PDB file of C-alpha atoms and ligand atoms in Angstrom:
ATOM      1  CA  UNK A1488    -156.684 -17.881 -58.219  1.00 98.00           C
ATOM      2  CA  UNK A1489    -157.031 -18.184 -54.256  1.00 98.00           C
ATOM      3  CA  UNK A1490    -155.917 -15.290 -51.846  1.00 98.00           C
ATOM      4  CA  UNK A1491    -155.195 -16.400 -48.581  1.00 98.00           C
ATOM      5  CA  UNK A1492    -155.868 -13.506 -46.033  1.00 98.00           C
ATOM      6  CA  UNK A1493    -156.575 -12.878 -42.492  1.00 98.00           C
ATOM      7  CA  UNK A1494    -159.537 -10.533 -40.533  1.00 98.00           C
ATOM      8  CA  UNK A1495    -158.627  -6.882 -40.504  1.00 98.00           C
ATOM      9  CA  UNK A1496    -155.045  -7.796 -41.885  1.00 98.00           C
ATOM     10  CA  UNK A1497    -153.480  -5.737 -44.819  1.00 98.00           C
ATOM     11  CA  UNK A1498    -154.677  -8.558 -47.173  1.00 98.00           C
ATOM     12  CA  UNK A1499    -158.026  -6.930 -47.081  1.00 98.00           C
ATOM     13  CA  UNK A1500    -156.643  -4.615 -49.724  1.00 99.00           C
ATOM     14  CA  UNK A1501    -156.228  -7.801 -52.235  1.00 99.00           C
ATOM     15  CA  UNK A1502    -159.469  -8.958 -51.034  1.00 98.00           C
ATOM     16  CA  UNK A1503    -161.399  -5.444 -51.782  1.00 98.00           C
ATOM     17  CA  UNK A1504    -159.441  -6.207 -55.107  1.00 98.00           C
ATOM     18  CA  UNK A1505    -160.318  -8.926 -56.016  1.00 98.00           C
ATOM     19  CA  UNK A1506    -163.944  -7.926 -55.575  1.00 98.00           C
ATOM     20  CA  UNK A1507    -164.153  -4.742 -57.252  1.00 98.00           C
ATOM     21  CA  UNK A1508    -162.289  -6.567 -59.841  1.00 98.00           C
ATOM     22  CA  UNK A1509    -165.314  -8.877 -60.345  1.00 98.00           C
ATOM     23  CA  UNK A1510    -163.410 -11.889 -61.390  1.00 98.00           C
ATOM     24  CA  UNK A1511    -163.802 -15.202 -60.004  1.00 98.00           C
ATOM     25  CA  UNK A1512    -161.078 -16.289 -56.912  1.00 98.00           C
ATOM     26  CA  UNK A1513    -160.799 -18.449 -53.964  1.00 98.00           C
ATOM     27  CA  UNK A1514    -160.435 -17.202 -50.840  1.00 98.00           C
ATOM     28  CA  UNK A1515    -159.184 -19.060 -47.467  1.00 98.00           C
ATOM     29  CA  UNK A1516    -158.527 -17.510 -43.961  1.00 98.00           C
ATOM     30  CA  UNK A1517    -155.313 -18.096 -42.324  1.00 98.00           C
ATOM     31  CA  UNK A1518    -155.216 -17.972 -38.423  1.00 98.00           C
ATOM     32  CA  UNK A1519    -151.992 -16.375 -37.831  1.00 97.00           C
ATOM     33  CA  UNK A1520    -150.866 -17.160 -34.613  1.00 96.00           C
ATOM     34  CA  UNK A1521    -150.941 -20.918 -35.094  1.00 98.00           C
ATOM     35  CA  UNK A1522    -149.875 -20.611 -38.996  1.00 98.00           C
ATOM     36  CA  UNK A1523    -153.032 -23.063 -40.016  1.00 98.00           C
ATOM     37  CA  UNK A1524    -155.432 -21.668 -42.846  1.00 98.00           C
ATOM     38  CA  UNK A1525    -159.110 -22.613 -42.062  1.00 98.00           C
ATOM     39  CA  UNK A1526    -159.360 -25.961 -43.891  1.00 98.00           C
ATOM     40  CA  UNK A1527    -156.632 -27.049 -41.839  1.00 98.00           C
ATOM     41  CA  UNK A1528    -153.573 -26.909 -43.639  1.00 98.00           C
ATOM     42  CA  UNK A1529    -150.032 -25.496 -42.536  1.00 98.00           C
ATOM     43  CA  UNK A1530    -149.917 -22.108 -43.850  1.00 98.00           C
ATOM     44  CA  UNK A1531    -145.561 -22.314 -43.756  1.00 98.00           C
ATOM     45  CA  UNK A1532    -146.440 -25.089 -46.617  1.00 98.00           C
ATOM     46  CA  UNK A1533    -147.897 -22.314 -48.881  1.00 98.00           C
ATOM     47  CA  UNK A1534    -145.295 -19.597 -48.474  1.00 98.00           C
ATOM     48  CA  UNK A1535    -142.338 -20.061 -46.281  1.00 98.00           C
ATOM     49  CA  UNK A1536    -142.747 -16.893 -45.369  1.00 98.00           C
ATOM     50  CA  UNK A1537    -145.896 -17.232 -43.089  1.00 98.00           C
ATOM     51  CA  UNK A1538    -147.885 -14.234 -43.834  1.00 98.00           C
ATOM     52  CA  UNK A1539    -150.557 -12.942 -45.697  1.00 98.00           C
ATOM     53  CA  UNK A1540    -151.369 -11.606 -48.174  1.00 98.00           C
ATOM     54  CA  UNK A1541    -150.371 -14.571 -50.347  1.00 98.00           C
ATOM     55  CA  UNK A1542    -152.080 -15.081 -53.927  1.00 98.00           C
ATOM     56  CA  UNK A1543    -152.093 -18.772 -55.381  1.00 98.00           C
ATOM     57  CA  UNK A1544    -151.930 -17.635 -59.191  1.00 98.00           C
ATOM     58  CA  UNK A1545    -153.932 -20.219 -61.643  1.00 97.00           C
ATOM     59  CA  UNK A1546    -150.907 -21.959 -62.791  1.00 98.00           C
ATOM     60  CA  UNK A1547    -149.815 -22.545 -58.670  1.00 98.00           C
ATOM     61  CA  UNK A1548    -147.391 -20.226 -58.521  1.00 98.00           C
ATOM     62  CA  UNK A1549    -147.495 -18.171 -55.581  1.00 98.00           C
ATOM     63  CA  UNK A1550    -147.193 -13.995 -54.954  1.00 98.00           C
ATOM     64  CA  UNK A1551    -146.398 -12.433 -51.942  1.00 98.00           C
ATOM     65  CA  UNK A1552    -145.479  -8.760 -50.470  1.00 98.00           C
ATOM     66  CA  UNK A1553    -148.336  -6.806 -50.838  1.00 98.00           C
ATOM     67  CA  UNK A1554    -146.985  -4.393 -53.190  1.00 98.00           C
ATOM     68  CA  UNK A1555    -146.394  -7.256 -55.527  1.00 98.00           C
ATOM     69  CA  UNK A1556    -149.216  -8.418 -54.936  1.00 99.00           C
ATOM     70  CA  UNK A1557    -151.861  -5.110 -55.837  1.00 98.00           C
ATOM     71  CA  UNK A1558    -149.071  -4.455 -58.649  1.00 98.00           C
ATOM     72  CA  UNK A1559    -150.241  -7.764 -60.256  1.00 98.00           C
ATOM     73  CA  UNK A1560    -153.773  -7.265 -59.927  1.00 98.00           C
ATOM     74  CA  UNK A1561    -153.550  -3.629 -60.867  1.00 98.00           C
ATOM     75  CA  UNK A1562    -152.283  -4.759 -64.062  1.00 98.00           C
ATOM     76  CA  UNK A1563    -154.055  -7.519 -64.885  1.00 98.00           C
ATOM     77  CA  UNK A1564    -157.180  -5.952 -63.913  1.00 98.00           C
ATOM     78  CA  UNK A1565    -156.699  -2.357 -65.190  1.00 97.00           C
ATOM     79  CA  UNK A1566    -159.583  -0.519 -63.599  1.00 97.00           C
ATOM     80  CA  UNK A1567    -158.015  -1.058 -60.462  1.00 98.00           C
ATOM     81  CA  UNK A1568    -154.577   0.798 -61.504  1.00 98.00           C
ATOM     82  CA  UNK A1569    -154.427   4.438 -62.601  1.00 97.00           C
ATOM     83  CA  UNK A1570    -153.808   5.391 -66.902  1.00 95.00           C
ATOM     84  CA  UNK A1571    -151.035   7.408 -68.239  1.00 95.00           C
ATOM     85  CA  UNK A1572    -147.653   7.260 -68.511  1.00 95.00           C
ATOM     86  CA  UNK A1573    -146.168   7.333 -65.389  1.00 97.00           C
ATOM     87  CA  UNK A1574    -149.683   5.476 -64.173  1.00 97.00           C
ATOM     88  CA  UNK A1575    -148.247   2.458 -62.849  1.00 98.00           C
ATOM     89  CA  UNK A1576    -145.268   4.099 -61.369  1.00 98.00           C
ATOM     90  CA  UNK A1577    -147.936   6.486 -59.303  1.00 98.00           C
ATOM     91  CA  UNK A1578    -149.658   3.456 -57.912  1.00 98.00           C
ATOM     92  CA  UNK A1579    -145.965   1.978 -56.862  1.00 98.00           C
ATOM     93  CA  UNK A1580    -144.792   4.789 -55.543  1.00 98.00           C
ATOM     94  CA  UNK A1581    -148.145   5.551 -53.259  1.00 98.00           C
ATOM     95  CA  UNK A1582    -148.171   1.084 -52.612  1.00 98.00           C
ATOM     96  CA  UNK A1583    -144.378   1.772 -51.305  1.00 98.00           C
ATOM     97  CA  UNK A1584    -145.073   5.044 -49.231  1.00 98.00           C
ATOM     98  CA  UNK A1585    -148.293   3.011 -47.681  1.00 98.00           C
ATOM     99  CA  UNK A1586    -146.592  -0.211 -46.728  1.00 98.00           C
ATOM    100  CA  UNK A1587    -143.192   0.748 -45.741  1.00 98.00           C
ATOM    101  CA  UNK A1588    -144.050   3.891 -44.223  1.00 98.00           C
ATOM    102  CA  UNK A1589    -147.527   4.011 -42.898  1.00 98.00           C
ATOM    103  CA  UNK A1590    -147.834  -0.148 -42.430  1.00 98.00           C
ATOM    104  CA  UNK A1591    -144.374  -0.522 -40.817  1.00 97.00           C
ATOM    105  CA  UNK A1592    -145.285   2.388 -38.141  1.00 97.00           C
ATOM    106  CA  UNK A1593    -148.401   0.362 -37.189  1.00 97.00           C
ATOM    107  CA  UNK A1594    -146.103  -2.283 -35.615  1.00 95.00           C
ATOM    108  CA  UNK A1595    -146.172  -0.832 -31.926  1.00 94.00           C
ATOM    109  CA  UNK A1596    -149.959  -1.329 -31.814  1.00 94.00           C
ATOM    110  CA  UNK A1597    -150.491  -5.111 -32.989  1.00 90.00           C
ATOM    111  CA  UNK A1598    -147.076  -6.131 -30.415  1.00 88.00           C
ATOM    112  CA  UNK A1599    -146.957  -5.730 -27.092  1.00 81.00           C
ATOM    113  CA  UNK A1600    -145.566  -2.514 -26.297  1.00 85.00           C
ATOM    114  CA  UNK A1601    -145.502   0.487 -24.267  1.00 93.00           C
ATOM    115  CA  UNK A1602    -147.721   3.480 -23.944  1.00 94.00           C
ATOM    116  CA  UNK A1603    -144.859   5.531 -24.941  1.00 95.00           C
ATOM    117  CA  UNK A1604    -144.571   3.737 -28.191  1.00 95.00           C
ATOM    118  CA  UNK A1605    -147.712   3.550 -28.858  1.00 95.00           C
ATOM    119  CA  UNK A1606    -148.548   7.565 -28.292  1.00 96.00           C
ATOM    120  CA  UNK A1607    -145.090   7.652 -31.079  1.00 96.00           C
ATOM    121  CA  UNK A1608    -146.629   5.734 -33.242  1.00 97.00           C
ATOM    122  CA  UNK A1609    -150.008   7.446 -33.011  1.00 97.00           C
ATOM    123  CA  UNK A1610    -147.872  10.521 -33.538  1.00 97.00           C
ATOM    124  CA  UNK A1611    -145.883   9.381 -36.718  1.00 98.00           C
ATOM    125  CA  UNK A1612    -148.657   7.608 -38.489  1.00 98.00           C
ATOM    126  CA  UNK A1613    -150.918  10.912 -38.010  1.00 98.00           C
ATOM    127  CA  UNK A1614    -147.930  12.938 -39.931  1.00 98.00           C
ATOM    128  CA  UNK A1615    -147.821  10.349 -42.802  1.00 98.00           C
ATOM    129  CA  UNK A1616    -151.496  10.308 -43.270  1.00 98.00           C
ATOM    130  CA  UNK A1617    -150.770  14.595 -43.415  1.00 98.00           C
ATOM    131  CA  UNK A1618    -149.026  13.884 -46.088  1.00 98.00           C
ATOM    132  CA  UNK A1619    -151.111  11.216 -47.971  1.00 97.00           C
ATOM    133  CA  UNK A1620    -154.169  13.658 -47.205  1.00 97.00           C
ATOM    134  CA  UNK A1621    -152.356  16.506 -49.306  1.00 96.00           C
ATOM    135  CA  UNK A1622    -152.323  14.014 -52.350  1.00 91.00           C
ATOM    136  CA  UNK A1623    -155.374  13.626 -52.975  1.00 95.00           C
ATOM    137  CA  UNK A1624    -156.688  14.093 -56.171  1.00 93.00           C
ATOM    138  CA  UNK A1625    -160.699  14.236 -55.925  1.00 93.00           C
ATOM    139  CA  UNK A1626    -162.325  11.538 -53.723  1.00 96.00           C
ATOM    140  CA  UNK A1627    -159.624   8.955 -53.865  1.00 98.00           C
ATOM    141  CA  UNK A1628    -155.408   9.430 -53.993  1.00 98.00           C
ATOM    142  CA  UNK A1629    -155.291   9.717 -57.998  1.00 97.00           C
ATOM    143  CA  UNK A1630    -158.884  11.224 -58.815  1.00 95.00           C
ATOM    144  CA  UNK A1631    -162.653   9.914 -59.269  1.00 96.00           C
ATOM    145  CA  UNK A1632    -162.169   6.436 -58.514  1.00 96.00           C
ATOM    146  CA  UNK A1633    -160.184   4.153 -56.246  1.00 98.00           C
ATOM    147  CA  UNK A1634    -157.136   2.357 -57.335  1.00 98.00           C
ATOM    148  CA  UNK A1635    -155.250  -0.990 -55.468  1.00 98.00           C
ATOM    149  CA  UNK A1636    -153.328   2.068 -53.638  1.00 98.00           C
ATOM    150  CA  UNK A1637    -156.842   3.245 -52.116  1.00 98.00           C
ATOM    151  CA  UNK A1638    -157.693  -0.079 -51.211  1.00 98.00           C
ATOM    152  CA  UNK A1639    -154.330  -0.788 -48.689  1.00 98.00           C
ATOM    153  CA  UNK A1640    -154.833   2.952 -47.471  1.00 98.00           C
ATOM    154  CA  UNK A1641    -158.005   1.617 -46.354  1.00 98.00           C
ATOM    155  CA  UNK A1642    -157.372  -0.596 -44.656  1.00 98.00           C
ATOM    156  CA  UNK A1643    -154.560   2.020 -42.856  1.00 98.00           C
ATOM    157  CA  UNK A1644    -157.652   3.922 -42.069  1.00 98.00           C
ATOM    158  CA  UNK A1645    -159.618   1.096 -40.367  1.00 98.00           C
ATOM    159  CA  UNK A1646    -156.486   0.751 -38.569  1.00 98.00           C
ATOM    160  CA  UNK A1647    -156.509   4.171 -37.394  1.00 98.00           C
ATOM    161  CA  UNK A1648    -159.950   4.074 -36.183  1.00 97.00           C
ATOM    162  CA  UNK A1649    -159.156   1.056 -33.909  1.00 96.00           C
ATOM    163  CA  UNK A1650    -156.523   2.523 -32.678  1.00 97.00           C
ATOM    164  CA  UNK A1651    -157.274   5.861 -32.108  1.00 96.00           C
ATOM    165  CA  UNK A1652    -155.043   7.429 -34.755  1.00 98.00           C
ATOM    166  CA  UNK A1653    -156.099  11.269 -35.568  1.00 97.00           C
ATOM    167  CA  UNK A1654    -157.161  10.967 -39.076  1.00 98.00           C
ATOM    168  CA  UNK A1655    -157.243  13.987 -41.158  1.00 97.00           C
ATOM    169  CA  UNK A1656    -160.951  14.783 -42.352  1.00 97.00           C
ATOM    170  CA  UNK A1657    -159.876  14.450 -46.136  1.00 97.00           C
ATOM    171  CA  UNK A1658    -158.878  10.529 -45.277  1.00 98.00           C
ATOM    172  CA  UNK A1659    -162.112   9.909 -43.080  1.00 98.00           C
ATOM    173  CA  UNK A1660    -164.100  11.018 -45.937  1.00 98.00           C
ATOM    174  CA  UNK A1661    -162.472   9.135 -48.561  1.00 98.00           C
ATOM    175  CA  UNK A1662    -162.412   5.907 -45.706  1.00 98.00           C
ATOM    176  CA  UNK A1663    -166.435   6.571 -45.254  1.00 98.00           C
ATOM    177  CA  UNK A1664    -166.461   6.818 -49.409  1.00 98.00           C
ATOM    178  CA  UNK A1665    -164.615   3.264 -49.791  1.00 98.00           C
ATOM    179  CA  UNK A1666    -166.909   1.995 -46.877  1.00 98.00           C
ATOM    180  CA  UNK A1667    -169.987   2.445 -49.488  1.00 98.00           C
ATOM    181  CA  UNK A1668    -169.039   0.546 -51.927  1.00 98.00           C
ATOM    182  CA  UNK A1669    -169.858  -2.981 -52.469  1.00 98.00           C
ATOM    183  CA  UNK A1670    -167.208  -4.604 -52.923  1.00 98.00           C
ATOM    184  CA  UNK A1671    -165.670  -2.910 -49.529  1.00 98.00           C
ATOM    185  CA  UNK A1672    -168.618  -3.978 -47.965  1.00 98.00           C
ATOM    186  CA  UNK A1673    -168.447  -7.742 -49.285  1.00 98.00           C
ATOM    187  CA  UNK A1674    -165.105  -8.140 -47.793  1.00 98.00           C
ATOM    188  CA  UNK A1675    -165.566  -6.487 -44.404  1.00 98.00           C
ATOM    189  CA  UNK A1676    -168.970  -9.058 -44.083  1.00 98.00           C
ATOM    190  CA  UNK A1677    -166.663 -11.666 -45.623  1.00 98.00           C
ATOM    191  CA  UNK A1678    -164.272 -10.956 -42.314  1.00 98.00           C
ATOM    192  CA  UNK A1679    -166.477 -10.993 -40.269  1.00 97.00           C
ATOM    193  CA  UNK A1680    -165.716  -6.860 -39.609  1.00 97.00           C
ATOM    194  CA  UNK A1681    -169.487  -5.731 -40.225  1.00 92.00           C
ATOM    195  CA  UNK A1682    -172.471  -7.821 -39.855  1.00 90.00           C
ATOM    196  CA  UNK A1683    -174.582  -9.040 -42.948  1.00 79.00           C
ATOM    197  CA  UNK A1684    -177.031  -6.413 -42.257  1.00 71.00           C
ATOM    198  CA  UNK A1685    -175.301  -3.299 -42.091  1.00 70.00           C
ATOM    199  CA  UNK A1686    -174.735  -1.658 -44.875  1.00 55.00           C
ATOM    200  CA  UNK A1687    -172.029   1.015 -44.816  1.00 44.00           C
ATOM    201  CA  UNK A1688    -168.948   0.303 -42.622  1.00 42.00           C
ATOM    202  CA  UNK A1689    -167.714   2.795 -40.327  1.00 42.00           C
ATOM    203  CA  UNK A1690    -165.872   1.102 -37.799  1.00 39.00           C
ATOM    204  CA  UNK A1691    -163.278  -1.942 -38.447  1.00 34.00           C
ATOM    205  CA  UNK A1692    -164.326  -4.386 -35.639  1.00 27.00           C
TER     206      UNK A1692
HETATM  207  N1  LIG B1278    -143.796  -7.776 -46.047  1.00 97.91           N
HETATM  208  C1  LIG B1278    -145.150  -8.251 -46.043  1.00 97.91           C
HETATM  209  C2  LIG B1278    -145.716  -8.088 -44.644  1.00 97.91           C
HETATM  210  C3  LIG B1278    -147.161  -8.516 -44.590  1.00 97.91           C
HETATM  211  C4  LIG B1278    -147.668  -8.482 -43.167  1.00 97.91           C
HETATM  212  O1  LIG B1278    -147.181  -7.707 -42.318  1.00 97.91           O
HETATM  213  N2  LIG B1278    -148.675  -9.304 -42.910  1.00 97.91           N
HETATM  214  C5  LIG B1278    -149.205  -9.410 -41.576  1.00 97.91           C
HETATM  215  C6  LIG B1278    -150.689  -9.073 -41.554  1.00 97.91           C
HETATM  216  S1  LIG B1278    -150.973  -7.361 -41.985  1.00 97.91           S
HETATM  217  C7  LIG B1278    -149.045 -10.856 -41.131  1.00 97.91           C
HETATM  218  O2  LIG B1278    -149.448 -11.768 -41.815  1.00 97.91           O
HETATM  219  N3  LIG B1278    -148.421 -11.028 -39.949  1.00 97.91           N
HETATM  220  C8  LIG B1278    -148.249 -12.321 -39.379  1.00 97.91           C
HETATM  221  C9  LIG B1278    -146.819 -12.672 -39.192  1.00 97.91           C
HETATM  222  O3  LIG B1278    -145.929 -11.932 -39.653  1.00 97.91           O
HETATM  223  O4  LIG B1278    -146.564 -13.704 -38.559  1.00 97.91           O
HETATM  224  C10 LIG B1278    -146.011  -7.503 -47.057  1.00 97.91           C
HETATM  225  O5  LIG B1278    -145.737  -6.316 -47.282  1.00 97.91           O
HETATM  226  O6  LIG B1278    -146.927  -8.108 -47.635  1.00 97.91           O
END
């Protein structure tokens, strides 16, 4: 298995993953302005679709959309989904809200655009956390421990921070809580986002 990811991208969530998963994976960085993963290859010859996350599954066939993509590992990999009947539909439903809602409003700050925008954006993304904040079921979104759906609002949260998104305290604590953890911490020092010594992660960059 080989995830192809970028730094500070939304495939961190696949990365943190994979980690907490503790299975074995590859793992190449993909430089996404010029489309060419680290060894040199043409990223468009992986997935047409030029982004990342994409997951090369053992038998070469490959996964993309993030959703998909934490879907698949949340069910191969159990401990990072949630039990219970309605379980995986929980996870979906909190994957959807994250990327289509919370991810797509992030647009305005990676593209050139105006201050206007971006104080919007600051504005919606604050309400959505609101509501993700409410959610919460103990430290993480669906109780004592974090699920694929934690992971990608992680990485929401680091976004936050670097862009100076009000961040209700409820989210900061759970971003500080999945900043502690090992596996968090092997992929942020795997991006490059903390250095080897530090040892909890507060800040994305
Ligand atoms: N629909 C995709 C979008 C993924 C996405 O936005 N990836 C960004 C990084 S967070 C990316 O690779 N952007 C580069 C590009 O679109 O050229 C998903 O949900 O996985």
């Amino acid at each position: 298995m080989k995830l192809y990811y970028s730094q500070l991208a939304c495939s961190l969530a696949d990365h943190i993953a994979l980690l907490e998963a503790g299975v074995p994976f590859e793992r190449e960085s993909v430089n996404l302005k010029t489309k060419r993963t680290a060894s040199g290859v043409d990223f468009n010859d992986i997935t047409r679709k030029g982004y990342v996350p994409a997951l090369v599954l053992d038998n070469g066939e490959v996964l993309t959309e993030n959703i998909a993509v934490l879907d698949w590992l949340a069910t191969e990999y159990p401990t990072l989904g949630i039990p219970g009947n309605l379980g995986r539909t929980r996870v979906l439903e909190a994957l959807a809200f994250i990327s289509t809602e919370v991810h797509r409003s992030f647009k305005p700050m990676w593209h050139a655009s105006s201050e206007t925008q971006k104080a919007q954006a600051r504005a919606t993304i604050s309400k959505l956390l609101d509501i993700l904040s409410e959610s919460l079921a103990g430290n993480y979104l669906f109780g004592a421990t974090p699920s694929v759906a934690d992971f990608y609002l992680f990485v929401m949260l680091l976004w936050a921070e670097r862009f100076d998104v009000s961040v209700p305290p409820e989210l900061a604590a759970l971003r500080q809580r999945m900043a502690n953890r090992p596996a968090v911490q092997e992929a942020m020092r795997h991006e490059g986002l903390i250095s080897a010594n530090d040892r909890a992660a507060s800040t994305a960059a």
